[in-house]
CSV table of C-alpha atoms in Angstrom, one decimal:
chain,number,residue,atom,x,y,z
Y,11,MET,CA,161.9,165.4,142.6
Y,12,ARG,CA,158.7,166.3,140.7
Y,13,GLU,CA,158.3,169.7,139.1
Y,14,ARG,CA,155.9,171.3,136.7
Y,15,HIS,CA,157.2,173.3,133.7
Y,16,ASP,CA,155.4,175.4,131.1
Y,17,MET,CA,157.0,173.2,128.5
Y,18,HIS,CA,154.6,170.4,129.5
Y,19,ASP,CA,151.5,172.5,128.6
Y,20,LYS,CA,151.3,170.7,125.2
Y,21,THR,CA,151.4,167.4,126.9
Y,22,GLN,CA,148.6,168.4,129.2
Y,23,GLN,CA,146.6,169.4,126.1
Y,24,VAL,CA,147.2,166.0,124.7
Y,25,LEU,CA,145.8,164.4,127.8
Y,26,GLU,CA,142.7,166.6,127.7
Y,27,TRP,CA,142.3,165.8,124.0
Y,28,ALA,CA,142.4,162.0,124.8
Y,29,VAL,CA,139.5,162.4,127.2
Y,30,SER,CA,137.4,164.8,125.2
Y,31,GLU,CA,138.0,163.5,121.7
Y,32,VAL,CA,139.0,159.8,122.0
Y,33,ASP,CA,136.5,158.8,124.7
Y,34,ILE,CA,139.1,157.8,127.3
Y,35,PRO,CA,137.8,157.8,130.9
Y,36,GLY,CA,141.1,158.7,132.5
Y,37,ILE,CA,144.7,159.1,131.5
Y,38,VAL,CA,148.0,159.8,133.3
Y,39,ALA,CA,151.4,160.7,131.9
Y,40,GLU,CA,154.7,161.0,133.7
Y,41,VAL,CA,157.7,162.7,132.1
Y,42,LYS,CA,161.4,162.5,132.8
Y,43,ASN,CA,163.2,165.8,132.1
Y,44,PRO,CA,166.8,166.1,131.0
Y,45,ASP,CA,167.6,167.7,134.4
Y,46,GLY,CA,166.4,164.7,136.3
Y,47,THR,CA,163.1,166.2,137.5
Y,48,THR,CA,159.8,164.6,136.6
Y,49,TRP,CA,156.4,166.0,135.7
Y,50,PHE,CA,153.0,164.3,136.2
Y,51,GLY,CA,149.8,165.1,134.4
Y,52,THR,CA,146.3,163.7,134.3
Y,53,ALA,CA,142.9,164.2,132.8
Y,54,GLY,CA,139.6,162.5,133.2
Y,55,VAL,CA,138.8,160.2,136.1
Y,56,ALA,CA,139.9,156.9,137.7
Y,57,ASP,CA,136.4,155.9,138.5
Y,58,VAL,CA,133.4,157.0,136.4
Y,59,THR,CA,131.0,156.3,139.3
Y,60,THR,CA,132.7,158.3,142.1
Y,61,GLY,CA,134.5,160.8,139.9
Y,62,ALA,CA,137.7,160.1,141.7
Y,63,LYS,CA,140.7,161.5,140.0
Y,64,ARG,CA,143.8,159.7,138.8
Y,65,VAL,CA,146.9,160.1,141.0
Y,66,PRO,CA,150.6,159.4,140.9
Y,67,GLY,CA,151.7,155.9,142.0
Y,68,GLU,CA,148.8,153.9,140.6
Y,69,LEU,CA,149.4,150.2,140.0
Y,70,VAL,CA,148.5,149.3,136.4
Y,71,PRO,CA,149.1,146.3,134.1
Y,72,ILE,CA,151.6,147.2,131.4
Y,73,GLY,CA,150.4,144.5,128.9
Y,74,SER,CA,152.9,143.9,126.2
Y,75,GLY,CA,155.2,146.3,127.8
Y,76,ASP,CA,156.4,143.2,129.7
Y,77,LYS,CA,158.0,141.9,126.5
Y,78,ALA,CA,160.9,144.2,127.1
Y,79,PHE,CA,161.4,142.6,130.5
Y,80,ILE,CA,161.3,139.1,129.1
Y,81,SER,CA,163.9,140.1,126.4
Y,82,SER,CA,166.0,141.8,129.0
Y,83,VAL,CA,166.1,138.7,131.2
Y,84,ILE,CA,167.1,136.5,128.2
Y,85,LEU,CA,169.8,138.9,127.0
Y,86,THR,CA,171.2,139.1,130.6
Y,87,LEU,CA,171.4,135.3,130.6
Y,88,GLU,CA,173.2,135.4,127.3
Y,89,ALA,CA,175.7,137.9,128.8
Y,90,GLU,CA,176.2,135.5,131.7
Y,91,GLY,CA,177.1,132.8,129.2
Y,92,ARG,CA,174.0,130.6,130.0
Y,93,LEU,CA,172.5,130.7,126.5
Y,94,ASP,CA,172.8,132.2,123.1
Y,95,ILE,CA,169.9,133.9,121.4
Y,96,GLU,CA,170.8,132.1,118.2
Y,97,ASP,CA,170.1,128.8,120.0
Y,98,PRO,CA,167.2,126.9,118.4
Y,99,ILE,CA,164.3,126.5,120.8
Y,100,SER,CA,164.5,122.7,120.5
Y,101,LYS,CA,167.9,122.8,122.3
Y,102,TRP,CA,166.1,124.0,125.5
Y,103,LEU,CA,162.5,123.0,125.1
Y,104,PRO,CA,162.4,119.9,122.8
Y,105,GLY,CA,159.0,119.2,121.4
Y,106,VAL,CA,157.4,122.5,122.4
Y,107,LEU,CA,157.7,124.0,118.9
Y,108,ASP,CA,157.8,120.7,117.0
Y,109,THR,CA,154.1,120.4,116.3
Y,110,GLY,CA,151.4,121.9,114.2
Y,111,GLY,CA,153.7,122.6,111.3
Y,112,TYR,CA,156.4,124.3,113.4
Y,113,ASP,CA,160.0,123.2,113.6
Y,114,GLY,CA,161.8,124.1,116.8
Y,115,THR,CA,165.2,123.2,115.3
Y,116,LYS,CA,164.9,126.2,113.0
Y,117,ILE,CA,163.1,128.7,115.3
Y,118,THR,CA,165.7,130.5,117.4
Y,119,ILE,CA,165.3,132.6,120.6
Y,120,ARG,CA,166.0,135.7,118.6
Y,121,HIS,CA,163.1,134.8,116.3
Y,122,LEU,CA,160.7,134.6,119.2
Y,123,LEU,CA,161.9,137.9,120.8
Y,124,SER,CA,161.6,139.8,117.5
Y,125,ASN,CA,158.3,138.3,116.5
Y,126,THR,CA,159.8,136.7,113.3
Y,127,GLY,CA,159.5,133.0,114.2
Y,128,GLY,CA,156.5,132.4,111.9
Y,129,LEU,CA,154.2,131.9,114.9
Y,130,PHE,CA,150.6,133.0,114.2
Y,131,SER,CA,149.1,136.1,116.0
Y,132,THR,CA,148.2,134.4,119.3
Y,133,GLY,CA,145.9,137.2,120.4
Y,134,LEU,CA,143.5,136.1,117.7
Y,135,ALA,CA,143.5,132.5,118.6
Y,136,PRO,CA,139.9,131.3,118.6
Y,137,GLU,CA,140.4,129.5,121.9
Y,138,LEU,CA,141.4,132.8,123.6
Y,139,VAL,CA,139.0,135.1,121.8
Y,140,ALA,CA,136.1,132.8,122.5
Y,141,ARG,CA,136.4,133.3,126.2
Y,142,TYR,CA,136.1,137.1,126.0
Y,143,THR,CA,134.4,137.6,122.6
Y,144,SER,CA,131.3,139.4,124.0
Y,145,ARG,CA,130.3,141.0,127.2
Y,146,SER,CA,128.5,137.9,128.4
Y,147,LYS,CA,131.4,135.7,127.5
Y,148,PHE,CA,133.8,138.0,129.4
Y,149,ALA,CA,131.6,137.9,132.5
Y,150,GLN,CA,131.7,134.1,132.3
Y,151,HIS,CA,135.4,133.7,131.8
Y,152,ARG,CA,137.0,136.8,133.3
Y,153,PHE,CA,138.5,134.8,136.3
Y,154,ASP,CA,139.7,131.9,134.2
Y,155,ALA,CA,143.4,131.1,135.0
Y,156,TRP,CA,145.7,130.1,132.2
Y,157,SER,CA,148.5,127.6,133.0
Y,158,GLN,CA,151.9,127.7,131.3
Y,159,GLN,CA,151.1,124.5,129.5
Y,160,GLU,CA,147.9,126.0,128.1
Y,161,LEU,CA,149.8,129.0,126.9
Y,162,LEU,CA,152.4,126.8,125.2
Y,163,ARG,CA,149.7,124.8,123.5
Y,164,LEU,CA,147.9,128.0,122.5
Y,165,ALA,CA,151.1,129.3,120.8
Y,166,VAL,CA,151.0,126.4,118.2
Y,167,SER,CA,147.3,126.0,118.0
Y,168,GLN,CA,147.1,127.5,114.5
Y,169,PRO,CA,149.5,126.9,111.6
Y,170,PRO,CA,152.6,128.9,110.9
Y,171,VAL,CA,152.3,132.2,109.1
Y,172,GLY,CA,155.7,132.0,107.5
Y,173,GLN,CA,159.2,130.6,107.7
Y,174,PRO,CA,161.5,131.6,110.7
Y,175,GLY,CA,163.0,135.0,109.9
Y,176,GLU,CA,160.7,135.6,107.0
Y,177,ARG,CA,158.6,138.5,108.4
Y,178,PHE,CA,157.3,140.2,111.5
Y,179,VAL,CA,154.0,138.9,112.9
Y,180,TYR,CA,153.1,140.0,116.4
Y,181,SER,CA,152.7,136.9,118.6
Y,182,ASN,CA,152.3,136.6,122.3
Y,183,GLY,CA,152.9,132.9,121.9
Y,184,GLY,CA,156.6,133.4,121.2
Y,185,PHE,CA,157.0,135.2,124.5
Y,186,ALA,CA,155.1,132.5,126.4
Y,187,VAL,CA,157.7,130.1,125.0
Y,188,SER,CA,160.4,132.5,126.1
Y,189,VAL,CA,159.1,132.6,129.7
Y,190,ALA,CA,159.2,128.8,129.7
Y,191,LEU,CA,162.8,128.9,128.3
Y,192,ILE,CA,163.9,131.3,131.1
Y,193,GLU,CA,162.6,128.8,133.7
Y,194,LYS,CA,164.2,125.8,132.0
Y,195,VAL,CA,167.6,127.5,131.7
Y,196,THR,CA,167.8,128.9,135.2
Y,197,GLY,CA,165.8,126.5,137.3
Y,198,LYS,CA,164.1,129.5,138.8
Y,199,THR,CA,160.7,131.0,138.2
Y,200,TYR,CA,160.3,133.8,135.7
Y,201,ALA,CA,159.3,136.1,138.5
Y,202,GLN,CA,162.5,135.4,140.4
Y,203,GLU,CA,164.7,136.1,137.3
Y,204,VAL,CA,162.9,139.3,136.5
Y,205,GLU,CA,163.5,140.4,140.1
Y,206,ARG,CA,167.2,139.5,139.9
Y,207,THR,CA,168.0,140.9,136.4
Y,208,VAL,CA,165.6,143.9,136.0
Y,209,PHE,CA,163.6,145.0,139.1
Y,210,GLN,CA,166.5,145.1,141.5
Y,211,PRO,CA,169.2,146.6,139.2
Y,212,LEU,CA,166.9,149.4,138.2
Y,213,GLY,CA,165.2,149.9,141.6
Y,214,LEU,CA,161.7,149.2,140.4
Y,215,SER,CA,160.2,149.0,143.8
Y,216,SER,CA,156.6,149.1,142.7
Y,217,SER,CA,156.8,146.5,139.9
Y,218,TYR,CA,156.0,142.8,140.2
Y,219,VAL,CA,154.9,139.7,138.3
Y,220,ARG,CA,151.3,139.0,139.2
Y,221,PRO,CA,151.0,135.9,141.4
Y,222,GLU,CA,148.7,133.1,140.6
Y,223,GLY,CA,145.1,134.0,141.3
Y,224,GLU,CA,145.5,137.8,141.6
Y,225,THR,CA,142.7,139.5,139.9
Y,226,THR,CA,142.9,143.0,141.4
Y,227,PHE,CA,145.7,145.2,142.8
Y,228,PRO,CA,147.3,145.4,146.2
Y,229,GLY,CA,147.4,149.2,146.2
Y,230,PRO,CA,146.0,152.4,144.5
Y,231,HIS,CA,144.7,151.7,141.0
Y,232,PRO,CA,142.2,153.1,138.6
Y,233,ARG,CA,139.0,151.3,137.6
Y,234,ALA,CA,139.3,149.8,134.1
Y,235,TYR,CA,136.7,150.1,131.4
Y,236,SER,CA,136.3,148.3,128.1
Y,237,THR,CA,134.2,148.3,124.9
Y,238,GLN,CA,136.5,145.8,123.2
Y,239,PHE,CA,134.0,143.2,122.4
Y,240,TYR,CA,132.6,141.5,119.4
Y,241,LYS,CA,129.0,141.5,118.4
Y,242,ASP,CA,126.7,138.8,119.7
Y,243,GLY,CA,126.8,135.7,117.5
Y,244,VAL,CA,130.3,136.4,116.0
Y,245,ASP,CA,132.2,133.2,115.6
Y,246,PRO,CA,135.8,133.8,116.8
Y,247,ALA,CA,137.1,131.4,114.1
Y,248,ASP,CA,135.9,133.9,111.5
Y,249,VAL,CA,137.9,136.8,112.9
Y,250,THR,CA,141.1,137.7,111.1
Y,251,PRO,CA,143.6,140.6,111.3
Y,252,ASP,CA,141.9,142.0,108.2
Y,253,ASN,CA,138.2,141.8,109.2
Y,254,TRP,CA,138.2,142.2,113.0
Y,255,GLU,CA,137.1,145.8,112.9
Y,256,SER,CA,133.8,144.8,111.2
Y,257,MET,CA,133.1,142.2,114.0
Y,258,VAL,CA,133.2,144.5,117.0
Y,259,GLU,CA,130.1,145.6,118.8
Y,260,GLU,CA,128.1,148.6,117.8
Y,261,PRO,CA,129.4,152.0,119.1
Y,262,GLY,CA,127.6,153.9,121.8
Y,263,LEU,CA,127.3,151.1,124.4
Y,264,ALA,CA,128.4,152.1,127.9
Y,265,PRO,CA,131.9,150.7,128.8
Y,266,LEU,CA,132.0,147.5,130.9
Y,267,ASP,CA,134.0,147.7,134.2
Y,268,VAL,CA,136.7,145.0,133.7
Y,269,THR,CA,138.9,146.0,136.7
Y,270,GLU,CA,138.8,142.5,138.3
Y,271,PHE,CA,140.3,140.2,135.7
Y,272,ASP,CA,142.7,137.2,135.6
Y,273,THR,CA,145.3,138.2,133.1
Y,274,SER,CA,147.5,135.1,133.3
Y,275,TRP,CA,147.1,134.6,129.6
Y,276,GLU,CA,149.5,137.6,129.2
Y,277,PRO,CA,153.0,135.9,129.1
Y,278,GLY,CA,154.9,138.4,131.3
Y,279,ASN,CA,151.9,139.6,133.4
Y,280,ILE,CA,153.7,142.5,135.0
Y,281,VAL,CA,152.1,145.3,137.1
Y,282,SER,CA,154.0,148.5,137.4
Y,283,THR,CA,153.7,152.3,137.7
Y,284,THR,CA,154.5,155.2,135.4
Y,285,SER,CA,157.4,156.1,137.6
Y,286,ASP,CA,159.0,152.6,137.5
Y,287,MET,CA,158.4,152.5,133.7
Y,288,LEU,CA,160.3,155.7,133.2
Y,289,LEU,CA,163.2,154.0,134.8
Y,290,LEU,CA,162.8,150.9,132.7
Y,291,ILE,CA,162.4,152.6,129.3
Y,292,SER,CA,165.3,155.0,130.0
Y,293,ALA,CA,167.5,152.1,130.8
Y,294,VAL,CA,166.6,149.8,127.9
Y,295,ALA,CA,166.8,152.8,125.5
Y,296,SER,CA,170.2,154.0,126.6
Y,297,GLY,CA,171.9,150.7,127.3
Y,298,SER,CA,172.4,151.2,131.0
Y,299,LEU,CA,170.7,147.9,131.8
Y,300,LEU,CA,172.4,145.5,129.4
Y,301,PRO,CA,176.1,145.0,128.3
Y,302,PRO,CA,176.9,146.7,125.0
Y,303,ALA,CA,176.7,143.5,122.9
Y,304,GLN,CA,173.3,142.6,124.2
Y,305,HIS,CA,172.1,146.2,123.9
Y,306,ARG,CA,173.0,146.2,120.2
Y,307,LYS,CA,171.1,143.0,119.8
Y,308,MET,CA,168.0,144.4,121.5
Y,309,TRP,CA,168.0,147.3,119.0
Y,310,THR,CA,168.7,145.4,115.8
Y,311,THR,CA,165.3,146.0,114.3
Y,312,VAL,CA,163.0,144.5,111.7
Y,313,SER,CA,160.3,146.2,109.7
Y,314,THR,CA,156.7,145.9,111.0
Y,315,GLU,CA,155.2,147.2,107.7
Y,316,GLY,CA,152.1,145.3,106.6
Y,317,ALA,CA,151.7,143.5,109.9
Y,318,ASN,CA,148.5,145.1,111.2
Y,319,TRP,CA,150.4,146.4,114.2
Y,320,LEU,CA,151.5,149.8,115.6
Y,321,PRO,CA,152.3,151.8,112.5
Y,322,HIS,CA,155.5,153.7,111.7
Y,323,THR,CA,157.7,151.3,113.8
Y,324,ARG,CA,160.5,148.9,113.6
Y,325,TYR,CA,160.7,146.1,116.1
Y,326,GLY,CA,163.8,145.0,118.1
Y,327,LEU,CA,163.7,142.4,120.8
Y,328,GLY,CA,160.6,143.0,122.9
Y,329,SER,CA,160.7,146.7,122.2
Y,330,PHE,CA,160.2,149.0,119.2
Y,331,GLU,CA,161.6,152.1,117.6
Y,332,LEU,CA,159.5,154.8,115.8
Y,333,ASP,CA,160.6,154.7,112.1
Y,334,PRO,CA,163.2,157.6,111.8
Y,335,ALA,CA,161.7,158.2,108.3
Y,336,MET,CA,158.6,159.3,110.1
Y,337,THR,CA,160.3,161.4,112.9
Y,338,GLY,CA,162.6,163.6,110.9
Y,339,GLY,CA,165.5,161.3,111.6
Y,340,ILE,CA,165.2,161.4,115.4
Y,341,THR,CA,165.3,158.0,117.1
Y,342,VAL,CA,162.6,157.2,119.7
Y,343,ARG,CA,162.5,153.9,121.5
Y,344,GLY,CA,159.5,152.4,123.3
Y,345,VAL,CA,157.3,149.7,124.7
Y,346,ALA,CA,153.5,149.6,124.5
Y,347,GLY,CA,150.6,147.3,125.2
Y,348,SER,CA,146.8,147.2,125.1
Y,349,TYR,CA,144.1,144.9,126.1
Y,350,TRP,CA,140.6,145.0,127.8
Y,351,GLY,CA,140.5,148.1,130.0
Y,352,HIS,CA,144.1,149.2,129.6
Y,353,MET,CA,146.6,150.9,127.3
Y,354,PHE,CA,150.1,151.5,128.4
Y,355,GLY,CA,153.1,153.0,126.7
Y,356,ALA,CA,156.6,154.4,127.5
Y,357,LEU,CA,159.0,156.2,125.1
Y,358,ALA,CA,162.5,157.5,125.5
Y,359,THR,CA,165.3,159.1,123.5
Y,360,PRO,CA,168.4,156.8,123.0
Y,361,ASP,CA,170.3,158.7,125.7
Y,362,GLY,CA,167.6,158.0,128.2
Y,363,GLU,CA,167.5,161.6,129.3
Y,364,ARG,CA,164.0,162.3,128.0
Y,365,ALA,CA,161.1,159.9,128.5
Y,366,VAL,CA,157.4,159.7,128.9
Y,367,ALA,CA,155.2,156.9,130.3
Y,368,PHE,CA,151.4,156.9,130.1
Y,369,HIS,CA,148.4,154.8,130.9
Y,370,THR,CA,144.7,154.9,130.0
Y,371,ASN,CA,142.0,153.1,131.8
Y,372,THR,CA,140.5,151.7,128.6
Y,373,GLU,CA,142.1,149.8,125.7
Y,374,ALA,CA,143.8,151.6,122.8
Y,375,LYS,CA,141.3,153.8,121.0
Y,376,SER,CA,143.9,155.3,118.7
Y,377,TRP,CA,147.6,154.9,118.4
Y,378,GLU,CA,147.6,158.6,117.6
Y,379,LEU,CA,147.8,159.2,121.4
Y,380,LEU,CA,151.2,157.6,121.5
Y,381,PHE,CA,152.4,159.7,118.6
Y,382,LYS,CA,151.0,162.9,120.0
Y,383,LEU,CA,152.8,162.3,123.3
Y,384,ALA,CA,156.0,161.6,121.5
Y,385,GLU,CA,155.7,164.9,119.6
Y,386,ALA,CA,154.9,166.8,122.8
Y,387,GLU,CA,157.8,165.5,124.9
Y,388,LEU,CA,160.5,164.1,122.7
Y,389,GLY,CA,161.0,166.8,120.1
Y,390,ILE,CA,159.8,165.0,117.0
Y,391,THR,CA,157.2,165.6,114.4
Y,392,ILE,CA,155.5,162.5,113.0
Y,393,GLY,CA,155.5,162.5,109.3
Y,394,ALA,CA,158.4,165.0,109.0
């Protein structure tokens, strides 16, 4: 049941601010109220050419929000006695993390799911960045398909950034390895296991793992727009987590329509809706999806300080918490992701009774949007 309340006026103001001040073409947010009703709000447009508005039920890629799904599958397999997250990766995938300075006998499943395995930041791998570094490169490579073997090679294509367990460094490569591990342990595809352990139990009827070759969406969706490109002539090998902002193209260029895009380089590659993601974040935040032991493991967090990632957070297994020191002691749990043409986020209180999920049809312009929505809907004040 969807219902509008005056209490969501502040959230609507945040959406309007995102369009007018942050240069987002179109944004949607869906809210779960403690009484079980939901509220849906929108601002801007789904299509800058036609002016079509954004609507409920749109299919959108959730980007790194899929890491919570990957972690949930693995934790379910642990609860079923099929693996232990303290298992070294070499037990299941010998050789995969035994090259390029990595040691798969020391890197555990937990390390991968918590981004503490010492893997480098895969999103900055020159081989990946080179394909999409500029508008012309994006046009040339937007329909390139990435195989699992290519993703596994990409994960170790640069040297380690630390010892296992030493520190948090956000790495898609660890989750590509985790997907391969799921398939090795179960003998099923990752898509089949996500369906069995997450989609079906939670009733996520609109969510799916993108099949090979899908570059658009089989239902209503917004157009996606990006300005996330480097300047012409930039060598991806010169880009680092510290200097990347100086490498991006000059401001003021019209966004590029990137709606049709092969996103098989994203390890989980899940498409969902804000409605489904309200169900997901409420379940993983509250513990209604996983057994108690695995739920505690998901929310045993590490600091992300100094990692050039989402600020004011601690990271669990595929999910994050806003740092209670920044929220007045109130715990907020979430998932988020951003890449060319999309930003997605979902946040919930630990009881799962209050939640918000949102999507913008351009990449993250400012993480302040996530914090403003958390303040508007979850009763916190960032910096309290």
